């Protein structure tokens, strides 16, 4: 039921009565939407941490969900603080989708503060089989990422499809009446991810140079999937500038192995990557691990992965 207070034939005797009615109606809407129920638009509110997961959530939820992305394009998920408006959205949300594996180490604090007892939490990377997770640091250097596992699973489309299933399960738990639709949407989208995987396998198989240096260890899963080698990283913890010793070691590594490219990322300053590239003779190109709905070439996850493949082709084919 939608109480707009403006139905034909609804003519209270005085303005005071009209005001009282509108106030009550507004209060009713606030109360109804306050516990994981459909929003005034009739759609289930879904809060999502990152841009790729928001894309998955829209694919799975279609018209049944209203998706709010907490971390704006261009920001890093590793260090983030939600706004007051986002706290309000979370307090009314049916589902909160995050990556997990401690990518969003700030998120558990947020859930505690919101106090929405009906909120279904989805840690999408928890659906990835354990034997397909990579221990943090196994990319060939030390890392102090916060969790024991590398969290960047979505950059392997075959692991992203587990995340899509996890999102469909979470939506079905919060809104059981639409379970079949969520499952069907997820199945259709996973077919697109399988096609993307085949495309990426074919494009990367043509690379003559298979090693690269990354700004931070985002590409571990992608590299493993397509037989590439993330030979080193500029910043072990995103945003942490490398020491002079680390810079010298990376420069030696790049020169010694004939590595042609250092991949910067739009979410972080390219300064350190540029300095290392300049000393070693490698190029700096930008790979995007998150995307941006407002930027046509990386507006969806699939487009972003295809764009990143094109950037890799520039340096490695
Ligand atoms: Zn990262």
Coordinates of C-alpha atoms and ligand atoms in Angstrom, one line a residue:
X1 CA 0.0 0.0 0.0
X2 CA 1.3 3.5 -0.9
X3 CA -0.2 6.4 1.1
X4 CA 0.4 9.5 -1.0
X5 CA -2.2 11.6 0.8
X6 CA -3.2 13.1 -2.6
X7 CA -5.9 10.6 -3.7
X8 CA -8.9 12.1 -5.4
X9 CA -11.8 12.4 -3.0
X10 CA -9.4 12.9 -0.1
X11 CA -10.5 16.3 1.2
X12 CA -9.9 16.9 4.9
X13 CA -11.9 19.7 6.4
X14 CA -9.0 21.9 7.4
X15 CA -5.4 22.6 6.4
X16 CA -4.3 21.4 9.9
X17 CA -5.9 18.0 9.2
X18 CA -4.2 17.7 5.9
X19 CA -0.9 18.5 7.5
X20 CA -1.5 15.9 10.2
X21 CA -2.4 13.3 7.6
X22 CA 0.7 14.0 5.5
X23 CA 2.8 13.8 8.6
X24 CA 1.3 10.5 9.6
X25 CA 1.7 9.2 6.1
X26 CA 5.4 10.3 6.0
X27 CA 6.0 8.7 9.4
X28 CA 4.4 5.5 8.2
X29 CA 6.7 5.4 5.1
X30 CA 9.7 5.9 7.4
X31 CA 8.6 3.2 9.8
X32 CA 7.7 0.7 7.0
X33 CA 11.1 1.2 5.3
X34 CA 13.0 1.0 8.6
X35 CA 13.4 -2.7 8.8
X36 CA 14.7 -4.2 5.6
X37 CA 11.3 -3.9 3.9
X38 CA 10.9 -2.6 0.4
X39 CA 11.8 1.1 0.0
X40 CA 9.0 3.6 -1.0
X41 CA 9.9 2.7 -4.6
X42 CA 8.9 -0.9 -3.8
X43 CA 12.4 -2.1 -4.4
X44 CA 14.6 -3.8 -1.8
X45 CA 17.5 -1.6 -0.7
X46 CA 20.9 -3.1 -1.2
X47 CA 24.1 -1.5 0.0
X48 CA 27.2 -2.6 -1.7
X49 CA 30.8 -1.7 -1.0
X50 CA 32.6 -1.7 -4.4
X51 CA 31.7 -0.8 -7.9
X52 CA 32.1 -4.3 -9.4
X53 CA 30.0 -5.9 -6.6
X54 CA 27.3 -3.2 -7.3
X55 CA 27.3 -4.2 -11.0
X56 CA 26.9 -7.9 -9.9
X57 CA 24.0 -6.9 -7.5
X58 CA 22.2 -5.0 -10.3
X59 CA 22.6 -7.9 -12.7
X60 CA 21.1 -10.3 -10.0
X61 CA 18.5 -8.0 -8.6
X62 CA 17.3 -6.2 -11.8
X63 CA 14.3 -4.0 -11.1
X64 CA 13.7 -5.7 -7.7
X65 CA 16.5 -3.8 -6.0
X66 CA 17.8 -0.3 -5.4
X67 CA 21.6 -0.5 -5.2
X68 CA 23.7 2.0 -3.3
X69 CA 27.5 1.8 -3.9
X70 CA 29.3 2.9 -0.7
X71 CA 32.8 3.4 -2.1
X72 CA 32.7 5.9 -4.9
X73 CA 34.6 5.4 -8.2
X74 CA 38.2 6.5 -7.8
X75 CA 38.4 5.7 -4.1
X76 CA 40.1 2.7 -2.6
X77 CA 38.1 0.0 -0.7
X78 CA 41.1 -0.6 1.6
X79 CA 40.6 2.6 3.6
X80 CA 37.1 4.1 3.7
X81 CA 34.5 5.6 6.0
X82 CA 30.8 5.7 5.0
X83 CA 28.9 9.1 4.9
X84 CA 26.0 9.9 7.2
X85 CA 23.6 9.4 4.3
X86 CA 25.1 5.9 3.7
X87 CA 24.6 5.0 7.3
X88 CA 20.9 6.0 6.9
X89 CA 20.6 3.9 3.8
X90 CA 22.2 0.9 5.6
X91 CA 19.7 1.3 8.4
X92 CA 16.9 0.7 5.9
X93 CA 18.7 -1.9 3.7
X94 CA 17.6 -5.5 3.3
X95 CA 21.1 -6.7 2.2
X96 CA 24.7 -5.4 2.6
X97 CA 27.0 -6.9 0.0
X98 CA 30.8 -6.7 0.6
X99 CA 33.7 -8.5 -0.8
X100 CA 35.0 -9.9 2.5
X101 CA 38.5 -11.5 3.0
X102 CA 39.1 -8.2 4.9
X103 CA 39.2 -6.0 1.8
X104 CA 36.8 -3.8 3.7
X105 CA 38.3 -4.1 7.2
X106 CA 36.2 -1.1 8.2
X107 CA 32.9 -2.8 7.4
X108 CA 32.2 -4.9 10.6
X109 CA 32.4 -1.7 12.6
X110 CA 29.9 -0.1 10.4
X111 CA 27.4 -3.0 10.6
X112 CA 27.7 -2.8 14.4
X113 CA 26.9 1.0 14.4
X114 CA 24.0 0.7 12.0
X115 CA 22.0 -1.7 14.3
X116 CA 19.7 -3.0 11.6
X117 CA 18.8 -6.5 12.9
X118 CA 17.2 -7.6 9.7
X119 CA 20.2 -6.8 7.5
X120 CA 21.4 -9.8 5.6
X121 CA 25.2 -9.6 5.2
X122 CA 26.8 -11.1 2.2
X123 CA 30.6 -11.5 2.2
X124 CA 30.7 -12.6 -1.4
X125 CA 34.3 -13.8 -1.5
X126 CA 33.5 -16.3 1.3
X127 CA 31.7 -18.3 -1.5
X128 CA 34.9 -18.9 -3.3
X129 CA 36.2 -22.5 -2.6
X130 CA 39.0 -22.4 -0.1
X131 CA 41.5 -24.2 -2.3
X132 CA 41.1 -21.4 -4.9
X133 CA 42.1 -18.6 -2.5
X134 CA 45.6 -17.3 -2.6
X135 CA 47.4 -16.5 0.7
X136 CA 48.3 -12.8 1.0
X137 CA 52.0 -12.5 0.1
X138 CA 52.0 -15.4 -2.4
X139 CA 52.4 -13.0 -5.3
X140 CA 56.2 -13.0 -4.8
X141 CA 56.8 -10.5 -2.1
X142 CA 55.8 -9.7 1.5
X143 CA 52.6 -7.9 2.1
X144 CA 50.8 -6.5 5.1
X145 CA 47.3 -6.6 3.6
X146 CA 45.1 -7.0 6.7
X147 CA 43.7 -10.6 6.1
X148 CA 45.4 -13.9 5.6
X149 CA 44.1 -14.2 2.0
X150 CA 44.5 -11.9 -1.0
X151 CA 41.0 -10.3 -1.3
X152 CA 41.1 -9.4 -5.0
X153 CA 39.1 -12.5 -6.2
X154 CA 36.7 -10.6 -8.5
X155 CA 39.5 -10.0 -11.0
X156 CA 39.3 -13.7 -12.0
X157 CA 35.8 -14.0 -13.7
X158 CA 35.5 -17.7 -12.7
X159 CA 35.8 -16.6 -9.1
X160 CA 33.5 -13.6 -9.7
X161 CA 30.8 -16.1 -10.6
X162 CA 30.9 -17.5 -7.1
X163 CA 30.4 -14.0 -5.8
X164 CA 27.3 -13.6 -8.1
X165 CA 25.8 -16.8 -6.6
X166 CA 26.5 -15.6 -3.1
X167 CA 24.7 -12.3 -3.9
X168 CA 21.7 -14.3 -5.3
X169 CA 21.6 -16.4 -2.1
X170 CA 21.6 -13.3 0.1
X171 CA 18.9 -11.6 -1.9
X172 CA 16.8 -14.8 -1.7
X173 CA 17.2 -14.9 2.1
X174 CA 16.1 -11.3 2.5
X175 CA 13.3 -11.5 -0.1
X176 CA 12.3 -15.2 -0.4
X177 CA 9.3 -14.4 -2.7
X178 CA 11.6 -13.5 -5.5
X179 CA 14.1 -16.3 -5.1
X180 CA 13.5 -17.8 -8.6
X181 CA 14.1 -14.5 -10.3
X182 CA 17.4 -13.8 -8.5
X183 CA 18.6 -17.4 -9.3
X184 CA 17.6 -17.0 -13.0
X185 CA 19.3 -13.6 -13.3
X186 CA 22.4 -14.9 -11.7
X187 CA 22.5 -17.9 -14.0
X188 CA 22.2 -15.6 -17.1
X189 CA 24.9 -13.3 -15.9
X190 CA 27.3 -16.2 -15.1
X191 CA 27.0 -17.2 -18.7
X192 CA 28.3 -13.7 -19.7
X193 CA 31.2 -14.2 -17.2
X194 CA 32.1 -17.6 -18.7
X195 CA 32.2 -15.9 -22.2
X196 CA 34.4 -13.1 -20.7
X197 CA 36.7 -15.8 -19.2
X198 CA 37.1 -17.5 -22.6
X199 CA 37.8 -14.1 -24.3
X200 CA 40.4 -13.2 -21.8
X201 CA 42.1 -16.6 -22.0
X202 CA 42.3 -16.3 -25.8
X203 CA 43.6 -12.7 -25.7
X204 CA 46.2 -13.3 -23.0
X205 CA 47.4 -16.5 -24.7
X206 CA 48.8 -14.3 -27.5
X207 CA 51.1 -12.3 -25.1
X208 CA 54.8 -12.5 -25.9
X209 CA 55.7 -11.0 -22.6
X210 CA 54.0 -12.5 -19.6
X211 CA 55.4 -10.6 -16.6
X212 CA 54.4 -7.2 -15.2
X213 CA 54.9 -5.1 -12.0
X214 CA 51.7 -3.8 -10.3
X215 CA 51.1 -0.8 -8.2
X216 CA 49.6 -2.9 -5.4
X217 CA 48.9 -6.7 -5.4
X218 CA 45.5 -6.5 -7.1
X219 CA 46.1 -8.8 -10.0
X220 CA 47.2 -12.0 -8.3
X221 CA 44.1 -14.0 -9.2
X222 CA 43.9 -12.7 -12.7
X223 CA 47.6 -13.5 -13.3
X224 CA 47.1 -17.1 -12.0
X225 CA 44.0 -17.6 -14.2
X226 CA 45.7 -16.6 -17.4
X227 CA 49.2 -17.8 -16.8
X228 CA 50.7 -14.3 -16.3
X229 CA 53.3 -13.3 -13.7
X230 CA 52.7 -10.4 -11.2
X231 CA 56.5 -10.2 -10.7
X232 CA 56.4 -7.5 -8.1
X233 CA 54.4 -4.7 -6.5
X234 CA 55.3 -1.0 -6.0
X235 CA 53.3 -0.6 -2.8
X236 CA 52.7 -3.7 -0.6
X237 CA 50.0 -1.9 1.3
X238 CA 48.0 0.4 -1.0
X239 CA 49.0 4.0 -0.5
X240 CA 52.2 3.1 1.3
X241 CA 55.2 4.5 -0.6
X242 CA 58.1 2.0 -1.2
X243 CA 61.4 2.4 0.6
X244 CA 64.6 3.3 -1.3
X245 CA 65.7 -0.3 -0.9
X246 CA 62.4 -1.6 -2.3
X247 CA 62.6 0.8 -5.3
X248 CA 66.2 -0.4 -6.1
X249 CA 65.1 -4.1 -5.9
X250 CA 62.2 -3.5 -8.2
X251 CA 64.3 -1.6 -10.7
X252 CA 66.8 -4.5 -10.7
X253 CA 64.0 -7.1 -11.1
X254 CA 62.5 -5.2 -14.0
X255 CA 65.8 -4.7 -15.8
X256 CA 67.0 -8.3 -15.0
X257 CA 63.9 -9.9 -16.3
X258 CA 63.1 -7.6 -19.2
X259 CA 59.8 -6.6 -17.8
X260 CA 58.1 -4.0 -20.0
X261 CA 55.4 -2.5 -18.0
X262 CA 54.4 -1.2 -14.5
X263 CA 50.6 -1.0 -14.1
X264 CA 49.3 2.0 -12.1
X265 CA 45.7 2.2 -11.0
X266 CA 43.3 5.1 -11.1
X267 CA 42.5 4.8 -7.4
X268 CA 46.1 5.6 -6.3
X269 CA 48.8 8.1 -7.1
X270 CA 51.1 6.9 -9.9
X271 CA 54.1 8.8 -8.6
X272 CA 56.0 5.8 -7.2
X273 CA 55.2 3.7 -10.3
X274 CA 56.4 6.5 -12.6
X275 CA 59.7 6.9 -10.6
X276 CA 60.4 3.1 -10.9
X277 CA 59.4 3.0 -14.5
X278 CA 61.7 5.9 -15.3
X279 CA 64.7 4.3 -13.7
X280 CA 64.1 0.9 -15.2
X281 CA 63.0 1.8 -18.7
X282 CA 59.6 0.2 -18.3
X283 CA 56.4 1.9 -19.4
X284 CA 53.6 3.0 -17.0
X285 CA 50.1 2.1 -18.1
X286 CA 46.9 2.2 -16.0
X287 CA 44.8 -0.9 -15.2
X288 CA 41.5 -0.4 -13.5
X289 CA 40.5 -3.0 -10.9
X290 CA 37.2 -1.3 -9.9
X291 CA 35.7 0.6 -12.8
X292 CA 33.4 3.6 -12.9
X293 CA 29.7 3.6 -14.0
X294 CA 30.2 7.1 -15.4
X295 CA 33.1 6.2 -17.6
X296 CA 31.9 4.4 -20.8
X297 CA 34.9 2.1 -21.3
X298 CA 34.9 0.7 -17.7
X299 CA 31.2 1.3 -16.9
X300 CA 30.5 -2.4 -16.2
X301 CA 32.6 -5.2 -14.8
X302 CA 32.7 -7.0 -18.2
X303 CA 33.7 -3.8 -20.0
X304 CA 36.3 -3.0 -17.4
X305 CA 37.9 -6.4 -17.8
X306 CA 37.9 -6.1 -21.6
X307 CA 39.4 -2.6 -21.3
X308 CA 42.1 -3.9 -18.9
X309 CA 42.9 -6.7 -21.4
X310 CA 43.4 -4.0 -24.1
X311 CA 45.8 -2.1 -21.9
X312 CA 47.7 -5.3 -21.2
X313 CA 47.9 -6.0 -24.9
X314 CA 49.5 -2.6 -25.5
X315 CA 52.5 -3.6 -23.4
X316 CA 52.6 -7.4 -23.4
X317 CA 51.4 -8.7 -26.8
Ligands
LIG1 ZN1 43.3 -3.7 -3.5

